[in-house]
XYZ file of C-alpha atoms in Angstrom:
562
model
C 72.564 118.506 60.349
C 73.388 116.607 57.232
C 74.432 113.586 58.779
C 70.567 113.441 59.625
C 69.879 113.375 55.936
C 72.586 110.720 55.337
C 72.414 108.599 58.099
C 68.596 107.561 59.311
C 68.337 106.900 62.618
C 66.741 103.654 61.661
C 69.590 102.752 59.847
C 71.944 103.806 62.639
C 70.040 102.063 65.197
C 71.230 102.915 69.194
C 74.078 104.050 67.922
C 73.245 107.456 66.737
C 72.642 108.112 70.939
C 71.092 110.850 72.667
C 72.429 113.756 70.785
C 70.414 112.975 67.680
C 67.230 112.390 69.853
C 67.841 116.114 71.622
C 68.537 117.925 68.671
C 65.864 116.407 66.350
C 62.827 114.810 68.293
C 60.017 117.217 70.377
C 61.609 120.846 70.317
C 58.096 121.792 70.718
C 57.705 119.377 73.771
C 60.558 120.865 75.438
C 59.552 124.057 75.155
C 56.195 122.835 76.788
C 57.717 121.134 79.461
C 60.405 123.958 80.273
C 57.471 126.524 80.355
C 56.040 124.250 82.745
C 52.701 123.395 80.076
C 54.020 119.776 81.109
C 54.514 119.146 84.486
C 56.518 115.894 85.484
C 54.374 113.095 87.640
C 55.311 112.223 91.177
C 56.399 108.915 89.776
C 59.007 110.658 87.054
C 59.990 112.845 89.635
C 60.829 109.466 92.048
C 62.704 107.815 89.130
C 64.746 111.021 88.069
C 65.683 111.311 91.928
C 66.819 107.641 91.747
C 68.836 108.439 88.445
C 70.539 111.569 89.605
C 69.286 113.482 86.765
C 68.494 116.958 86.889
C 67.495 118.106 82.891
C 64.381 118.415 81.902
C 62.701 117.118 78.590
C 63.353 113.514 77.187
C 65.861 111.896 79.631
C 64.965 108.433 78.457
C 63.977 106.838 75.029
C 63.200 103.195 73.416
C 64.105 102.602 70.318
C 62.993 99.901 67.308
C 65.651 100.329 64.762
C 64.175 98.434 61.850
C 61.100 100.441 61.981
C 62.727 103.808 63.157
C 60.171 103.997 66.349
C 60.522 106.204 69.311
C 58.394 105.727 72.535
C 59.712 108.497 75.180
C 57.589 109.134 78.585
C 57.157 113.009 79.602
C 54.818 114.810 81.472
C 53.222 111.659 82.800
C 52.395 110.061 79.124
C 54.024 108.538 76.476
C 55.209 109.877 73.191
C 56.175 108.586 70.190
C 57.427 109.361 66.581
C 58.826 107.457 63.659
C 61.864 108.173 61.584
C 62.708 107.127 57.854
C 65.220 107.203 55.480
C 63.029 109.504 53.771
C 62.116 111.839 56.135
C 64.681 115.148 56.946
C 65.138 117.400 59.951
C 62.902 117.779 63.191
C 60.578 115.065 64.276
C 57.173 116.203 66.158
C 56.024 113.611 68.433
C 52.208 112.814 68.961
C 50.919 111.603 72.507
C 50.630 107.794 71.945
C 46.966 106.130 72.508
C 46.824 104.087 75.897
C 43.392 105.079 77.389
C 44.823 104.717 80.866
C 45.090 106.848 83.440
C 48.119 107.550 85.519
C 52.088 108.336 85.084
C 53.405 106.085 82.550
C 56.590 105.105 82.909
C 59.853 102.600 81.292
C 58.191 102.196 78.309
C 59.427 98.901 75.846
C 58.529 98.335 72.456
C 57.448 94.429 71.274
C 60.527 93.435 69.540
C 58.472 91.347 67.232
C 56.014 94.004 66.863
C 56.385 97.487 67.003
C 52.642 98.534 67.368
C 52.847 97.110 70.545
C 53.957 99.046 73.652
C 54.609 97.822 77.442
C 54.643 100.468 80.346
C 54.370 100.483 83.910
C 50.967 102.468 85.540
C 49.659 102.807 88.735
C 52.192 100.017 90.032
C 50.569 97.331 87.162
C 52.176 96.531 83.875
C 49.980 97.233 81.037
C 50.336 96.701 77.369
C 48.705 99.112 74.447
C 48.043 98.634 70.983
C 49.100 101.895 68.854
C 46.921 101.513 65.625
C 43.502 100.641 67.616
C 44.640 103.070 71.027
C 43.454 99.510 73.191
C 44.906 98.644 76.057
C 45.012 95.972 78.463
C 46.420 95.167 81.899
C 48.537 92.592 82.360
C 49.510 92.162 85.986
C 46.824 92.470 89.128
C 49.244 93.284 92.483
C 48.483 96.617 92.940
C 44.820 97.017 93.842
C 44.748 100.928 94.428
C 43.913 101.892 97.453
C 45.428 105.052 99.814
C 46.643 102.824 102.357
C 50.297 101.487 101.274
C 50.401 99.299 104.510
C 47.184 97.409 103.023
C 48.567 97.656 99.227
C 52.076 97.418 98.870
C 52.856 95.228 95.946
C 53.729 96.847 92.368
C 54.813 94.862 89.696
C 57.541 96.097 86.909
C 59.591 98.480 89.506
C 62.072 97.151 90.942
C 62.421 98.226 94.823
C 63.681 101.196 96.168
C 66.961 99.806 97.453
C 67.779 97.911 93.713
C 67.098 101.303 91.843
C 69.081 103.302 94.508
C 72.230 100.563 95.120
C 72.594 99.162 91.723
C 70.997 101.146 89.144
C 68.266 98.676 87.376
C 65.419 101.091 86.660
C 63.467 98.471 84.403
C 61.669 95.405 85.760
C 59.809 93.301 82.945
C 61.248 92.772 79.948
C 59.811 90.915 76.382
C 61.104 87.898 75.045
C 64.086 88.223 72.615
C 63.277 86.767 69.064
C 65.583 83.706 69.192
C 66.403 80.068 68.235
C 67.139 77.937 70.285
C 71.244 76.826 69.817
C 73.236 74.545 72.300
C 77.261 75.170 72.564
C 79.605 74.226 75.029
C 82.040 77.137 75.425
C 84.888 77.478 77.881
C 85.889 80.691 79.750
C 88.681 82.675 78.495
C 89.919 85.333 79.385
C 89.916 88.656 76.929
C 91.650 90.986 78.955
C 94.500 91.374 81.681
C 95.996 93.855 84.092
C 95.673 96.627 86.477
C 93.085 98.617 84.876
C 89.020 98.130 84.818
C 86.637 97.199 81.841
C 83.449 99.874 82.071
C 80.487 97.543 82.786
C 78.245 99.587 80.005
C 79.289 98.813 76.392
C 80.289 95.743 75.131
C 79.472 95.198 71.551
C 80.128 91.754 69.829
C 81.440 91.448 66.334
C 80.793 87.776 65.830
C 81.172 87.932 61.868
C 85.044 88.878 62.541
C 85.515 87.317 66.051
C 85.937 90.690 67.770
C 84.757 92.300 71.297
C 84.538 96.195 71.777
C 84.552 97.685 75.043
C 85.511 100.331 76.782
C 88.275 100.668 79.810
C 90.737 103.193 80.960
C 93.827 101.054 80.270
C 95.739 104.165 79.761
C 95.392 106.043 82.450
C 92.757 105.725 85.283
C 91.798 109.671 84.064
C 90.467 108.717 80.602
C 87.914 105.806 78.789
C 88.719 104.772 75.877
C 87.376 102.431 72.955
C 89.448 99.044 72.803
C 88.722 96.383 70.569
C 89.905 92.028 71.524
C 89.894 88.573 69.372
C 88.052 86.160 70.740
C 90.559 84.424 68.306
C 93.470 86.308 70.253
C 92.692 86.810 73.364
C 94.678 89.732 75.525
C 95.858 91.285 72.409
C 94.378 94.516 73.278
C 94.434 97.561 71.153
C 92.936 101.030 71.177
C 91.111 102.923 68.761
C 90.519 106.228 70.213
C 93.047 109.045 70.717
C 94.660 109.649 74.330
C 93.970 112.912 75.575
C 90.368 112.840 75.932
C 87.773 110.750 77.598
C 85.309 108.926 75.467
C 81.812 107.547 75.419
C 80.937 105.276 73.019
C 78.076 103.889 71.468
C 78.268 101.010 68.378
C 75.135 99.697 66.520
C 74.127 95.913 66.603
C 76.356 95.045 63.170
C 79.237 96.708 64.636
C 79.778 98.471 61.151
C 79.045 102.143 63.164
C 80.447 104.181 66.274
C 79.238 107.340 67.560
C 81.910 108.520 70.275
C 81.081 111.403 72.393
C 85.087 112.966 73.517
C 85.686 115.545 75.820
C 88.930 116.837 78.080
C 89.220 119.424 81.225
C 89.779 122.237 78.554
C 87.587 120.844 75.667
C 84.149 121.196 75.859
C 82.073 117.623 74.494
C 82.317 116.835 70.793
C 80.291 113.898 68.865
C 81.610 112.107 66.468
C 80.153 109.504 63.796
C 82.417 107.050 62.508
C 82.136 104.396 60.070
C 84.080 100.906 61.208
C 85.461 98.792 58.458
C 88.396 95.948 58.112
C 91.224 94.701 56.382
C 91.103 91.381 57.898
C 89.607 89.670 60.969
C 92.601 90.693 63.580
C 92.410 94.102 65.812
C 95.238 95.481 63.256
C 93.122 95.193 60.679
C 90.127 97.597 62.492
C 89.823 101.502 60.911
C 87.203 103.875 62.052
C 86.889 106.167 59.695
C 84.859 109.629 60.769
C 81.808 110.367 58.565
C 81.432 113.371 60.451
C 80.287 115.518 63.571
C 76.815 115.719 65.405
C 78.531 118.292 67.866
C 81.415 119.993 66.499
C 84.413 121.063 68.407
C 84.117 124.149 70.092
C 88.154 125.813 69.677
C 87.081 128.820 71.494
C 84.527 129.279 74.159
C 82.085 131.893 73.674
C 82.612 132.801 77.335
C 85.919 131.126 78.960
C 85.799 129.999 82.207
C 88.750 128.694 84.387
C 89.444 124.960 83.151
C 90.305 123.182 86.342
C 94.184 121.295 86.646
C 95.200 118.055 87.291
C 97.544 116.765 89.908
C 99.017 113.841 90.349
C 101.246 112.170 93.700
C 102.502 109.040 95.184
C 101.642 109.708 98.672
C 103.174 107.376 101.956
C 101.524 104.452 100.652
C 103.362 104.467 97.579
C 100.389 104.560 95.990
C 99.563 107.174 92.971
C 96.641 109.405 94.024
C 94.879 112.350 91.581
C 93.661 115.599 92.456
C 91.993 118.392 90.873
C 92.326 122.315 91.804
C 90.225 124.939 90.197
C 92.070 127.888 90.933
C 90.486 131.186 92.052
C 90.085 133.584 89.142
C 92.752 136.098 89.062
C 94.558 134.370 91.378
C 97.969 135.761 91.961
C 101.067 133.641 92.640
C 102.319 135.514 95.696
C 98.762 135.172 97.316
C 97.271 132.154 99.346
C 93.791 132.114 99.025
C 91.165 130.672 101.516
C 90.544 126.474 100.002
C 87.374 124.633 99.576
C 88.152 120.377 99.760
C 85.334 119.099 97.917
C 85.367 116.026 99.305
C 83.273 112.511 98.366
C 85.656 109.668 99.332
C 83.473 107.127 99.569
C 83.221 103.690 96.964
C 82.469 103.779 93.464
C 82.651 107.101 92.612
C 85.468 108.810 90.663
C 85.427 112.994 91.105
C 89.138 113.370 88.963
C 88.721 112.942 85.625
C 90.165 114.477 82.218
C 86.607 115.193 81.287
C 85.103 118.724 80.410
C 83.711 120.189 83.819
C 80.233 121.470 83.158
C 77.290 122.465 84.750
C 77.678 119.347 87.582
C 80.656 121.365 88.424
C 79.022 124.648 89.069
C 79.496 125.343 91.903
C 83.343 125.073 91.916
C 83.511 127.299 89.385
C 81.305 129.659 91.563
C 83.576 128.943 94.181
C 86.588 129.646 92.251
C 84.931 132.861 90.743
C 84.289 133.888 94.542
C 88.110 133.932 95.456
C 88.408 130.639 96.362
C 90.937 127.681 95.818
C 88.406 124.771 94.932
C 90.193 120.960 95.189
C 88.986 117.712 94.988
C 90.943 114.497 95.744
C 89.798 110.864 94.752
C 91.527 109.127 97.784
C 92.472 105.304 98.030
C 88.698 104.046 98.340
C 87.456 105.736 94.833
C 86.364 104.236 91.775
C 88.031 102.410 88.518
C 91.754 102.077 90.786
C 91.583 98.337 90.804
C 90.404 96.026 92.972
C 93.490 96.650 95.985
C 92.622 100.376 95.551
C 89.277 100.200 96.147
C 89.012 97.767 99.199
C 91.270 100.438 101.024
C 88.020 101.178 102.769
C 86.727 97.409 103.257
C 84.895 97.120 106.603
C 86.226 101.025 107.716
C 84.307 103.333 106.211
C 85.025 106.952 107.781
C 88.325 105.784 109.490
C 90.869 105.740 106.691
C 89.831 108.158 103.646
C 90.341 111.486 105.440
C 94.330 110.826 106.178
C 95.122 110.228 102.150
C 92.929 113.661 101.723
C 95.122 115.703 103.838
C 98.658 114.514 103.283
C 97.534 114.804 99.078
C 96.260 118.514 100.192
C 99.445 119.424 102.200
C 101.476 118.591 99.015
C 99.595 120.281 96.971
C 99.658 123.772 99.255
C 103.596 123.219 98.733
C 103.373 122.591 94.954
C 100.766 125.393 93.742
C 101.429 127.914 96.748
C 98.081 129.166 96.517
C 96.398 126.865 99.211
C 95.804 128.911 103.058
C 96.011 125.906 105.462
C 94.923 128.420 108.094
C 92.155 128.530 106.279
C 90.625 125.395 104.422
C 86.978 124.606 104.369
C 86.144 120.682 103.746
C 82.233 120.541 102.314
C 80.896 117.293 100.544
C 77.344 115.734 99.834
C 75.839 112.548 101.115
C 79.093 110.296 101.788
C 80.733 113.327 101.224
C 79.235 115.079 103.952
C 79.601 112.359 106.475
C 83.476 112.731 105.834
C 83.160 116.544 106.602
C 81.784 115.591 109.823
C 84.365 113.527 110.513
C 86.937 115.995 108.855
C 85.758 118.517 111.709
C 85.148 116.123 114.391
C 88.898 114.636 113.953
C 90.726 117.056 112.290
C 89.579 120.464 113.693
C 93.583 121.956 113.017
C 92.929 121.081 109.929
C 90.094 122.081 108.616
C 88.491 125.868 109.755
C 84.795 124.894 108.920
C 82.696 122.025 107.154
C 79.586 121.922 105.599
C 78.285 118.810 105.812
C 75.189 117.970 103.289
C 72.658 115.012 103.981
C 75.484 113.425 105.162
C 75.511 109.738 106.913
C 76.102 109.811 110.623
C 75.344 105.922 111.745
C 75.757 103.300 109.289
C 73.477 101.281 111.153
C 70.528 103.791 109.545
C 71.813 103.750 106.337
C 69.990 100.671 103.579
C 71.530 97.073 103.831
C 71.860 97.376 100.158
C 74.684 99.177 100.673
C 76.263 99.379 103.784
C 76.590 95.570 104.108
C 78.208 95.485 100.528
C 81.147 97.257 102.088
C 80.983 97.033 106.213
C 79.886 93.842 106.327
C 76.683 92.485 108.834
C 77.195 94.259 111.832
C 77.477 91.649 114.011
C 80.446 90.381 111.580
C 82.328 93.861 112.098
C 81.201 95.227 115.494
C 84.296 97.728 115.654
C 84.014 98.989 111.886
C 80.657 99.774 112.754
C 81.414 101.726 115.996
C 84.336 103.667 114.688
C 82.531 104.691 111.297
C 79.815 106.008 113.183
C 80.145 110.091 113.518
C 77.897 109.933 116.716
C 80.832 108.053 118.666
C 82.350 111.499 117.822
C 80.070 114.305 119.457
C 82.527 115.343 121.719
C 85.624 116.038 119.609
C 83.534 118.644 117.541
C 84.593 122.280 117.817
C 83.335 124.821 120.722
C 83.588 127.645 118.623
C 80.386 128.952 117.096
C 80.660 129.424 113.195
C 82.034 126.106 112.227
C 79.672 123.824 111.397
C 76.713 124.043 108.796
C 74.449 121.015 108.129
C 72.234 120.897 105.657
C 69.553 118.349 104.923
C 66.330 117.848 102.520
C 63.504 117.328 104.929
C 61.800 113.839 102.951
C 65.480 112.563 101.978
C 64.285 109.252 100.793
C 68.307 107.977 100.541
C 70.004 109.257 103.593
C 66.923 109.616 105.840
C 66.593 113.487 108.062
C 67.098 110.460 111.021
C 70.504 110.983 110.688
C 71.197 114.266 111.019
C 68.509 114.449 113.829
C 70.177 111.994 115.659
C 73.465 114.171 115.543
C 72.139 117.377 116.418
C 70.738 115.152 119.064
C 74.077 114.321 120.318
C 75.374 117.712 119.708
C 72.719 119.674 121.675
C 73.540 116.908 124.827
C 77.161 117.738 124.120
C 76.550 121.752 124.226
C 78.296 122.034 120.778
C 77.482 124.709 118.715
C 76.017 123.980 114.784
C 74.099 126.133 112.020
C 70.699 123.926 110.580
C 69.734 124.809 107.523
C 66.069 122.357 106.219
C 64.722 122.188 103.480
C 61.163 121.020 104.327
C 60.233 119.755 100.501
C 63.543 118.240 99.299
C 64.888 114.491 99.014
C 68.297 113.576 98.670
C 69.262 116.076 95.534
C 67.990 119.762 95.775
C 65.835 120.209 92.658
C 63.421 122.950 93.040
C 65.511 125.930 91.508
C 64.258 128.193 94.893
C 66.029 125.616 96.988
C 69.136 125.630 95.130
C 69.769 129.291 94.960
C 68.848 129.474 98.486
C 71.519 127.156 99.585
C 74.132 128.706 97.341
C 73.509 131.572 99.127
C 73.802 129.777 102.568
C 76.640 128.174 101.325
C 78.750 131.719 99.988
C 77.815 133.663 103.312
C 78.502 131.176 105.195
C 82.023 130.659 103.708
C 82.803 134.545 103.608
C 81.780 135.248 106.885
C 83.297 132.280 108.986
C 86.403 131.223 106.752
């Protein structure tokens, strides 16, 4: 790690990222925590459920650059350790002083002061002194008691439905250091065109007038680093090479980048790289690398099938992307029984040209089971454009399903290895409301579905975001009706072996009311379905018993009724 010994992280600031934090900071604590010495608080659990995360150890950090501070919660404390340009290799954290009881949580360091720390506990924001280990609560709302009815204010969380719907996990914040300056500016615009700016990362180079962000302007497949004038605005350039996707961090003097890059057949690689200019325009920008934090990896240690990428202008004349992980061994001659992994549903892009990993597990399980794995981002998915996207507007479940199949009957005629006698559909959440509605509508089509927490009624779903999309339903009466699966019941298949629900028990996003409401429905219909609870699981299945349980559901169900 000798960029470590060059580059402090203190000197690096946020840009150094998450890899440097992993590999350096608290071995020893994630040993403890993975051996289960540190168990995770119901509160960390909540918030991890809310972030989608599933890794265990530090999955959140603060930083104060000029003083090379850490503050990290874990285990239901906080941790800290401090870095400096003469200190090399691991850094061992020590428990940080709060004499408080209760999970600690979204921990931010006094920008003005970094002895001072501000947390959330037991729904009250408190603030703690590291050299004397005082503490002292700042906010009163929550007064403690077991009754939630009778105490149901917190202060510093933001709700359930702005954590779930638009991904603020932080609410206090200090006061930025800052004078006070007055200047009328006028609104320009930096960049035009068919293709979306990232929301994270946006770094401001106001020494040489120049804005760095991230978009796929390329291709819709692949992020890259771009750099703007504010002196020249809309001359665009990029920085990074096509052929890989790219995440990007850049430190506050925009002098530093560390770009994580990865592709379907190339694992991630991190790269440092040092920026520097020739003048003030974009021409004049060079990033120069320094060197790797993760090198390259040219040959796996144990291949695995790298999935393809398809693309097709289907009836709409639209362009739409697929992705087909092909079953191992697969022979050209032979059709093979298909899995559509299907989401479909808004702001959320499955096709990418980024390095399939463990999130992808279980298509290649699938695909290492003998069978053809796809996934299609239909008109409706993310970072298409604004036209793209409202495709589903106000018809949710009514419109997705018919670019799926006609992108899925091309594709059986371009690979020849798809069995459309024999084609599961099987999604999660959104995506299992569209393999109800898959089987429910399309039972030629698809053989089975497995349909997992999925929505049946938008009506039960949050305002947050249904509304966003459908509308009040008053305002869209019909969009409502038809995008409910329960309007449905009696399309569903007669035949026993075709349906598999599943559902975590204290889903806290798509609520067991919906799928009890169906089977409802389907039980008054006489249609057959297979259940499968899980009495201790939210929205994500996270206990590692539940998960290899359902993949086991899953596989038998697959090999015995497709």
């Amino acid at each position: 790690m000798y960029l470590v010994q060059q580059l402090p992280l203190n000197l690096l600031g946020d840009a150094m990222g998450r890899e440097w934090i992993v590999r350096n900071v608290a071995s020893s604590l994630f040993d403890s925590l993975t051996k289960g010495f540190i168990r995770s608080s119901r509160e960390e659990l909540l918030l991890l459920e809310r972030k989608r995360l599933t890794t265990l150890g530090i999955t959140s950090y603060e930083l104060d650059p000029p003083s090379g501070k850490i503050v990290f919660p874990a285990g239901g404390s906080l941790y800290q350790c401090v870095d400096s340009p003469l200190r090399n290799g691991t850094l061992f954290p020590s428990e940080l002083r709060t004499g408080t009881v209760g999970a600690k949580l979204t921990p931010e360091i006094c920008p003005s002061n970094p002895d001072l720390v501000a947390y959330v506990s037991n729904c009250d924001i408190w603030l703690s002194h590291e050299a004397s280990g005082t503490s002292e609560r700042l906010t009163y709302a929550h007064r403690g008691t077991r009754n939630l009815a009778d105490d149901p204010l917190s202060c510093g969380t933001p709700s359930y439905v702005i954590q779930e719907e638009f991904s603020r996990y932080e609410g206090f914040w200090w006061q930025p250091e800052s004078k006070v300056r007055w200047r009328q500016v006028s609104s320009v615009p930096l960049t035009s065109g068919d293709w979306p700016v990232v929301d994270e990362g946006l770094w401001v180079d106001s020494l040489h007038s120049l804005v760095y962000f991230i978009g796929l302007k390329e291709s819709p497949l692949e992020r890259h680093l771009y750099v703007v004038s504010l002196e020249a605005p809309e001359q665009v350039r990029l920085l990074t090479h096509t052929g890989s996707s790219y995440t990007v961090d850049i430190n506050s003097e925009c002098n530093i980048a560390v770009a994580t890059y990865s592709s379907v057949n190339s694992p991630p690689a991190c790269m440092v790289f040092r920026i520097s200019h020739t003048d003030s325009t974009v021409e004049g920008v060079t990033l120069t690398p320094i060197g790797h934090l993760v090198e390259p990896q040219a040959v796996l240690e144990q291949p695995i099938g790298f999935p393809e990428i398809y693309s097709h202008e289907i009836s709409s004349g639209d362009v739409v992307y697929a992705m087909v992980f092909r079953p191992h061994g697969a022979v050209p001659s032979v059709k093979y029984p298909t899995v559509l992994n299907v989401y479909g549903g808004p702001e959320v892009q499955i096709v990418t040209n980024t390095f399939k990993d463990m999130r992808y597990l279980r298509m290649h399980l699938l695909a290492s089971q003998g069978y053809c794995v796809v996934s299609i981002d239909s008109r409706g998915s993310y970072n298409r454009g604004v036209q793209f996207e409202s495709h589903i507007k106000h018809r949710m479940g009514t419109v997705e399903l018919d670019d799926q199949i006609e992108m899925l009957v091309w594709l059986s005629n371009e690979i020849g290895l798809i069995d459309m006698s024999r084609v599961a559909i099987f999604g999660w959440s959104y995506g299992g409301y569209l393999s109800l509605m898959g089987i429910a509508q399309y039972p030629d089509v698809f053989k089975v579905a497995v349909a997992g927490a999925p929505v049946t009624n938008w009506a039960l779903y949050d305002t947050g975001y249904t509304e966003r999309y459908m509308d009040l339903p008053n305002a869209n009466p019909q969009g409502y009706k038809a995008g409910s699966i329960l309007n449905y019941v009696n399309q569903f298949p007669n035949e026993e072996g075709r349906l598999l629900i599943v559902h975590g028990l204290v889903d806290d996003n798509v609520h067991f009311t919906h799928t009890s409401s169906l089977i409802t429905q389907l039980v008054r219909k006489g249609k057959p379905y297979q259940l499968q609870v899980y009495p201790c699981e939210r929205h994500s299945l996270r206990s590692l018993d539940a998960s290899k349980h359902y993949e086991t559901t899953l596989l038998n169900f697959l090999a015995k009724h497709l």
